[in-house]
XYZ file of C-alpha atoms in Angstrom:
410
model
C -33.857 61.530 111.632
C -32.957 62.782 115.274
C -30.027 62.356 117.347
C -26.874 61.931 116.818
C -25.133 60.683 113.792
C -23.775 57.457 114.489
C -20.200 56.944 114.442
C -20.165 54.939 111.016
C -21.810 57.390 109.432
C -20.545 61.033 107.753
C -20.513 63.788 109.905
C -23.527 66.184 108.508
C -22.541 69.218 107.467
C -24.743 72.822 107.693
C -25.302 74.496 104.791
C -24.319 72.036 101.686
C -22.959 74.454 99.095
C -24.820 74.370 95.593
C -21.774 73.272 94.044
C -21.731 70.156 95.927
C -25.541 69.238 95.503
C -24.766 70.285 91.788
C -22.200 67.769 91.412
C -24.435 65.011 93.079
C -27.184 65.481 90.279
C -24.112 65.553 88.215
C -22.689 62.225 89.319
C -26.373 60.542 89.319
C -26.962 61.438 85.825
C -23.645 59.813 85.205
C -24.563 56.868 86.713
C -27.569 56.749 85.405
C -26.420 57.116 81.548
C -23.390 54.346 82.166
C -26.400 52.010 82.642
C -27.872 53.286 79.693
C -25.569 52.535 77.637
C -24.588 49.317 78.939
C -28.273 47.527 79.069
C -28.747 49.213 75.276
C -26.087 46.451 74.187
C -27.194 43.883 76.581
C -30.911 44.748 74.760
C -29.636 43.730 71.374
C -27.676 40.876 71.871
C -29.987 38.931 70.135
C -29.953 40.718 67.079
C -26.895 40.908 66.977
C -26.535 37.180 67.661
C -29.184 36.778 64.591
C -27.632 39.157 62.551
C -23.954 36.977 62.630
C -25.697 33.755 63.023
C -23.394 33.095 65.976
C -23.836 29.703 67.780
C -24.373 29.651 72.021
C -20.665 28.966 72.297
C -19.289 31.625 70.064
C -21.623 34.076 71.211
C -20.746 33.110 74.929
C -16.921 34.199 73.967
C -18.099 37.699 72.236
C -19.736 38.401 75.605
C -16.607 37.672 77.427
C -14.641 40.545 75.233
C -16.492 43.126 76.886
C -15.799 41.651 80.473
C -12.385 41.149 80.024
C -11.889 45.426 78.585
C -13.349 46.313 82.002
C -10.722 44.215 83.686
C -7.892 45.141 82.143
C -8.986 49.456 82.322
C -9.455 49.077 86.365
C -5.759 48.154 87.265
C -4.934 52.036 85.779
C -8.027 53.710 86.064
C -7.617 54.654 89.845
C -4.174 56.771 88.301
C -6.022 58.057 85.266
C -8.795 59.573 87.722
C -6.267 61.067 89.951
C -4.048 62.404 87.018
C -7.001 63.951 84.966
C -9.370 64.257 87.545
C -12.604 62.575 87.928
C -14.544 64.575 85.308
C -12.005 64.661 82.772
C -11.652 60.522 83.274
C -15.260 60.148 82.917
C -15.573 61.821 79.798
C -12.271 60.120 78.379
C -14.135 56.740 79.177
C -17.386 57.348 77.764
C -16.323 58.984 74.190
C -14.495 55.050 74.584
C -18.153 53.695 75.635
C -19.581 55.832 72.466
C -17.250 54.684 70.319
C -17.397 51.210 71.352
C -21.143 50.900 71.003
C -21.226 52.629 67.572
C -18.426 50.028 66.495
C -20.582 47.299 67.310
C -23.795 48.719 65.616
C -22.069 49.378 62.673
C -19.886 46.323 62.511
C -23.105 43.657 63.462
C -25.598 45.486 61.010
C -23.482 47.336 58.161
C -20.635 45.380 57.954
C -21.274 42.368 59.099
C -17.681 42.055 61.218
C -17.513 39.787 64.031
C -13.787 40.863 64.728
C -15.415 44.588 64.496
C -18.361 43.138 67.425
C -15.118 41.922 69.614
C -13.234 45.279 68.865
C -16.461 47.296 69.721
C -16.948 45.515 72.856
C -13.598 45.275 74.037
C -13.855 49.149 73.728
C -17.175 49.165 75.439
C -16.040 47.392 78.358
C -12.826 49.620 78.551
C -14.361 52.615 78.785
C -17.327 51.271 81.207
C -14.756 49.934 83.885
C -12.988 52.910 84.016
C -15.849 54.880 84.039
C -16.710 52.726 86.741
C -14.002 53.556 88.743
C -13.902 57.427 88.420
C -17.461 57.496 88.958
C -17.562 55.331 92.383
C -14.332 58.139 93.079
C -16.673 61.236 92.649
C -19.305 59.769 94.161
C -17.470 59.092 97.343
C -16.048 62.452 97.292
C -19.926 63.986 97.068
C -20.887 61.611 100.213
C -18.530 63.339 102.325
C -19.201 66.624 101.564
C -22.678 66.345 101.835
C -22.314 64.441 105.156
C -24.615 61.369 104.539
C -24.533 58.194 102.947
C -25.881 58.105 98.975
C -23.567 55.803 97.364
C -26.332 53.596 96.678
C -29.046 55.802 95.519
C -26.463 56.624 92.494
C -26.173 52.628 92.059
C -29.746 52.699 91.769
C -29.545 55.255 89.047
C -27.273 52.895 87.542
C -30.079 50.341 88.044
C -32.676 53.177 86.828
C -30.744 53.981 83.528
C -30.266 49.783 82.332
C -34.011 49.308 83.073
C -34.187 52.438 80.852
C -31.645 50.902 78.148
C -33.673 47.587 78.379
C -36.948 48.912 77.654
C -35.617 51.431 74.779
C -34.066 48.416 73.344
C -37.112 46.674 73.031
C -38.970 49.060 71.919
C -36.577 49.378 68.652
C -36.517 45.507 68.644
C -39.982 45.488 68.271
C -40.457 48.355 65.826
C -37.659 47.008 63.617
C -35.065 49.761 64.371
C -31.410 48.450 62.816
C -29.027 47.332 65.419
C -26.535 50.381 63.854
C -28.960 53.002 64.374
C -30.001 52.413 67.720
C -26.551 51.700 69.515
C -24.788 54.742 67.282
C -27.901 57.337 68.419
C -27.674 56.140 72.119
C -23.984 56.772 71.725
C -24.434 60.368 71.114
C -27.014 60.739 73.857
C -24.959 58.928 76.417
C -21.753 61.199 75.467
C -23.268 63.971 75.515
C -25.590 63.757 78.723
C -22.189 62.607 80.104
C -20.448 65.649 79.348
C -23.105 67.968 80.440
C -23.550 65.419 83.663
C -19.433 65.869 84.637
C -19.282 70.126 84.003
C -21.040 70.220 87.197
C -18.390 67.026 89.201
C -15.975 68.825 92.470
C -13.367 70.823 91.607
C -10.159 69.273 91.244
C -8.282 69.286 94.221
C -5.480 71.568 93.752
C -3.886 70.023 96.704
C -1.029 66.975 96.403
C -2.415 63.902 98.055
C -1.116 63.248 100.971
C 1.892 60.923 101.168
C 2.076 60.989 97.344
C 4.102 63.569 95.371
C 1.880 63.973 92.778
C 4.254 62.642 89.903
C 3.184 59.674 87.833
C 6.042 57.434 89.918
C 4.576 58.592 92.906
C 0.798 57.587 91.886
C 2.314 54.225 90.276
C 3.480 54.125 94.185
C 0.229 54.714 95.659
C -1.509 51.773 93.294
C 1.236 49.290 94.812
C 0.633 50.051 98.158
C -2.822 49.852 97.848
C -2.790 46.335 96.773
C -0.585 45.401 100.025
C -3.286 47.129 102.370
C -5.314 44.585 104.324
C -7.957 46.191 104.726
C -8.150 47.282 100.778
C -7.789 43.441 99.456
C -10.916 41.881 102.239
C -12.883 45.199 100.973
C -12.137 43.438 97.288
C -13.099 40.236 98.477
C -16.421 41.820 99.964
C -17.307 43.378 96.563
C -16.442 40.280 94.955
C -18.982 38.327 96.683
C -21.637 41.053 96.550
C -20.673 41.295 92.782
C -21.269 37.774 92.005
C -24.936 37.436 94.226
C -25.832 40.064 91.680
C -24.340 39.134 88.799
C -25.666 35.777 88.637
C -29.029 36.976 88.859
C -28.499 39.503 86.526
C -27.042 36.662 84.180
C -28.752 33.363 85.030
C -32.373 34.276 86.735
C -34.486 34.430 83.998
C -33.367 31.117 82.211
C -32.941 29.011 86.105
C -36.606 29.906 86.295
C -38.229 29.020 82.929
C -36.082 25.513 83.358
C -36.603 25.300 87.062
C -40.351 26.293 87.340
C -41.464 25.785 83.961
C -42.401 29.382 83.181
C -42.442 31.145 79.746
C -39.759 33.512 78.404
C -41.739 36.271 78.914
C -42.411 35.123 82.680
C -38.565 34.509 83.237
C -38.086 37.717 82.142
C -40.818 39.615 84.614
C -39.180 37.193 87.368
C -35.537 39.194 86.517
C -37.513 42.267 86.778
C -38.633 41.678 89.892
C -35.047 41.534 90.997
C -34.273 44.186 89.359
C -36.840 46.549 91.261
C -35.045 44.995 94.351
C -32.305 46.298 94.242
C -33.814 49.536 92.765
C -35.794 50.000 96.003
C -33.052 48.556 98.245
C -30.375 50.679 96.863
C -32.783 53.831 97.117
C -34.372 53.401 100.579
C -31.305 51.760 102.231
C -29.427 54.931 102.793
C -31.796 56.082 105.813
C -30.981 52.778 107.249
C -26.988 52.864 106.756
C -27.238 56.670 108.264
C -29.417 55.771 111.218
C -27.340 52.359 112.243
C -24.709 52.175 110.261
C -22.810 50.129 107.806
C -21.913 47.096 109.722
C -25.303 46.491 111.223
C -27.317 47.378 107.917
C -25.004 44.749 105.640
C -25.338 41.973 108.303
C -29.401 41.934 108.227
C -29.379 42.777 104.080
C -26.708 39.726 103.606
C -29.066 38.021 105.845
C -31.747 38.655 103.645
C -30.101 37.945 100.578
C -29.546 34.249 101.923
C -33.077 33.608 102.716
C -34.354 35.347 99.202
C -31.671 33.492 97.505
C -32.735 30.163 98.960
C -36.342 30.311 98.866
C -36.026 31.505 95.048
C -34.477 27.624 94.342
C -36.174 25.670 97.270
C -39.031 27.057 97.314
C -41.112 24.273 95.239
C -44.037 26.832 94.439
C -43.637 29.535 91.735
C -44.743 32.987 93.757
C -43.063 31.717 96.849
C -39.935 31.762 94.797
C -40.808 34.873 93.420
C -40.768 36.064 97.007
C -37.607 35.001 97.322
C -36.138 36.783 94.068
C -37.563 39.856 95.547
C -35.619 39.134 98.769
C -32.995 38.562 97.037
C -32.445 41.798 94.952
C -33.500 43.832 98.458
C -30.595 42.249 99.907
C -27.821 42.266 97.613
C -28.324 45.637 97.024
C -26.238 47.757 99.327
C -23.141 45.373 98.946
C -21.294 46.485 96.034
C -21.839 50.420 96.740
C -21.240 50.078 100.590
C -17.759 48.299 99.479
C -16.836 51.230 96.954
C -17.423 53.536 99.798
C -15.617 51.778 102.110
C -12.868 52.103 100.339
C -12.998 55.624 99.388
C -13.260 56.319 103.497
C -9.269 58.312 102.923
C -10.116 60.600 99.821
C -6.566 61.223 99.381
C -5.929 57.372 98.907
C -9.233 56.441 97.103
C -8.534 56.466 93.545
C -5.769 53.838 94.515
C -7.791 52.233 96.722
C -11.360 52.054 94.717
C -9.452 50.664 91.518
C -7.745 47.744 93.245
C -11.183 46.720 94.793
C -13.103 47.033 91.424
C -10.662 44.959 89.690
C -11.074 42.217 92.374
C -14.837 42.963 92.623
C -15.254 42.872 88.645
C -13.619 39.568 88.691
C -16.645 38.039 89.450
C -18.345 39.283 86.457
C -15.456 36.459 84.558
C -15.828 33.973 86.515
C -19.422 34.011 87.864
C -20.934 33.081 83.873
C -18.690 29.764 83.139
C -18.772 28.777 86.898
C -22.487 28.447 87.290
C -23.214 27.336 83.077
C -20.708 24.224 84.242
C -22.633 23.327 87.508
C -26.052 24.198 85.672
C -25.081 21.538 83.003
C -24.450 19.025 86.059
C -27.500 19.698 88.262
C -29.700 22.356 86.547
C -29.465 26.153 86.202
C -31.890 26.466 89.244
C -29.791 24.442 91.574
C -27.039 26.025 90.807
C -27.526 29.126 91.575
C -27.532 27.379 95.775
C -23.944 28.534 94.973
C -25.100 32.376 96.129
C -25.988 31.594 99.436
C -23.602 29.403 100.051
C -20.816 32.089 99.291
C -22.910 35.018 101.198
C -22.751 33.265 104.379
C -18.959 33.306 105.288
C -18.971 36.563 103.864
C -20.841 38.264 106.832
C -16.838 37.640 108.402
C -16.211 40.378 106.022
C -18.793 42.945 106.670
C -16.600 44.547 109.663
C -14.023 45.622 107.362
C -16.310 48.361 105.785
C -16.678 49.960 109.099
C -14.962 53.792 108.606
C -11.560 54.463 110.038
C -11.500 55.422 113.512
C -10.275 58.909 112.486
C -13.145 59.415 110.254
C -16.108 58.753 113.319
C-alpha cells in the first residue's frame, strides 16, 4: 500500500523490533491453541453425550456450564491481566483450560460423573474467557507497536486452531480413541504450546497506568469507570451483536439447513464449514482493507454483507444459492468481534478495564443467543429463525462509528 496511512488506522512504525514481531507469532499461536482446545470439546460432545446417555434437554444445560464460567471470569479478568501481566494471565487461564478438559475426559469416560462433566466445563469456560480477555489485551498491545491493524488475522488463528480441534476430534471419533485420552493429551499440548507461545508476549510495562495507582483499589477503580464510559458500553453492544451473527451460525447452521433444505448431516455440516472458511478468509484478508480505509468504512460494507449473506442463506429457496449466502455471511461477520476488541483497547493504559467490560457484554450473547433462537425455531423452524441475524445487524450499523480511534490516537 502507498500513501498515507489513514487517520483510523495505526501510525506505521520503521524498523519493528524482533521482540515485537516475536510476540505477534507468540500471541497467534495463542490464539490459535485457545481454539484448539475449545473445538476438541465441542468435537466430542457426542460421545460424551453417548457415554452419559444424557437426553437433548440435559445435555442443553451441561453446555450452558461452560458458557456461564466464561461469564463470570471476564468481570475480573481485565484486573488479573493488568496485575500479572498478560503472559502470566494467559498461562494462569490455560493450566484452568487443561485442567478443565482433562476433568471432563476423565469424568465422561473413567468415571462416569456428570457433576465431574459440569465441574470440568465450568473450569473450561473459566479459564477460556479469561484467556480471552488477556489475549485480545496483548494482541492490541502488538497492533500498536507494529503500526497496522492484525487483530483479526489472530481471530482467524482462533478460527484456524477449532477447525484444527474439529478435525483431530474426528479423527479419534472415528478411530475409536476414548473421550479421556484425547481431551487429557490435547490438554498437555495446548498448555504447553501456550507456555512456549506467551515467553515470547511484550514486556510488562514497568510503568503505572496512567490515572491508576497501580494498587488493587485503584484497578478495582479503573473496572468501575470503565463500565460508566459511553463509548466502552456501545463498543459492548457492538460486540454483542457481532457475537451473536456468529454464534448462531456457529450453533444453529448446520441443523437450520438439514431441516430447512432437506440436506444430510454430513451436508449440514460442509454448509457450517463453508462459514467457517468465511470468516477464516475474511478475518485474514480484511486487515489490508481496515488499513487502507479504515474501520468505520470497512464494518459498514462487511455488516452490509453479512445482511445480504444472512438473508439469502434462509430466503433463498434453492440450496447453493443459500450456500452463497452462508459464505456471505461468514465474510461479513468476520471483522466485527476483533474490530470491537480493538476498539476498545485504542488507550493501552485503560484497555484491560476496558476490553473485559466489553467481552462480558459481548460474551453475553453466547447465553442468550442458544435458548433465544431453539424457542423461535420450535415456533417457525430453525431456518426462519435465524431472520433474527439480519434483523439485529441492521440497526447495528448506528454503532459502527463508535469504533472509530480517539482523536488523539489519528
Amino acid at each position: 500500500m502507498t500513501g498515507a496511512a489513514p487517520s483510523t488506522a495505526p501510525a506505521p512504525t520503521a524498523g519493528v523490533p524482533r521482540s515485537v514481531l516475536a510476540a505477534r507469532n507468540g500471541v497467534a499461536a495463542v490464539f490459535a491453541l485457545n481454539g484448539l482446545a475449545v473445538a476438541t470439546w465441542f468435537a466430542r460432545v457426542p460421545a460424551v453425550r453417548e457415554a452419559l446417555d444424557l437426553s437433548a434437554g440435559r445435555l442443553g444445560l451441561v453446555l450452558l456450564a461452560m458458557s456461564v464460567g466464561a461469564i463470570v471470569a471476564m468481570p475480573a479478568s481485565g484486573l488479573v491481566a493488568q496485575r500479572l501481566g498478560s503472559a502470566r494471565a494467559v498461562v494462569v487461564a490455560t493450566v484452568l483450560v487443561a485442567l478443565g478438559l482433562a476433568t471432563v475426559g476423565i469424568s465422561a469416560s473413567v468415571v462416569g460423573s456428570l457433576a465431574g462433566v459440569v465441574v470440568g466445563l465450568i473450569a473450561l469456560g473459566f479459564g477460556s474467557g479469561m484467556c480471552d480477555v488477556a489475549m485480545n489485551i496483548e494482541g492490541a498491545a502488538v497492533e500498536r507497536r507494529l503500526g497496522r491493524t492484525i487483530m483479526p488475522r489472530f481471530h482467524a488463528a482462533w478460527s484456524l486452531g477449532s477447525v484444527a480441534g474439529a478435525g483431530l476430534g474426528a479423527g479419534a471419533a472415528r478411530l475409536g480413541v476414548p473421550i479421556a485420552v484425547h481431551l487429557t493429551v490435547l490438554a498437555a499440548v495446548v498448555l504447553v504450546g501456550t507456555v512456549a507461545g506467551a515467553r515470547a508476549f511484550l514486556p510488562v510495562r514497568e510503568s503505572t497506568p496512567a490515572g491508576a495507582d497501580g494498587t488493587g483499589s485503584g484497578r478495582r477503580r479503573d473496572l468501575l469507570s470503565a463500565w460508566r464510559e459511553p463509548r466502552t458500553l456501545l463498543i459492548g453492544l457492538f460486540v454483542l451483536v457481532m457475537a451473536f451473527a456468529e454464534g448462531s451460525a456457529n450453533d444453529w447452521l448446520a441443523v437450520a439447513f438439514i431441516d430447512g433444505y432437506g440436506l444430510s448431516e454430513a451436508a449440514g455440516a460442509a454448509v457450517f464449514g463453508v462459514f467457517v472458511v468465511g470468516m477464516t478468509v475474511g478475518r485474514t484478508a480484511g486487515t489490508m482493507a481496515l488499513d487502507r480505509w479504515g474501520r468505520v468504512p470497512v464494518l459498514l460494507g462487511t455488516i452490509l454483507l453479512a445482511v445480504v449473506g444472512a438473508g439469502l442463506a434462509v430466503l433463498a429457496g434453492s440450496g447453493p444459492v443459500a450456500i452463497v449466502g452462508v459464505a456471505l455471511w461468514g465474510l461479513g461477520a468476520s471483522l466485527g468481534f476483533p474490530v470491537g476488541m480493538s476498539a476498545a483497547a485504542d488507550d493501552e493504559d485503560r484497555a484491560p478495564a476496558r476490553v473485559s467490560v466489553v467481552a462480558v457484554i459481548g460474551y453475553t450473547a453466547f447465553l442468550a443467543g442458544p435458548p433465544l433462537l431453539g424457542f423461535l425455531g420450535d415456533e417457525v423452524g430453525t431456518l426462519r429463525a435465524l431472520l433474527v441475524v439480519p434483523l439485529l445487524l441492521l440497526p447495528t450499523l448506528a454503532l459502527v462509528p463508535v469504533t472509530r480511534r480517539p482523536a488523539r490516537d489519528r
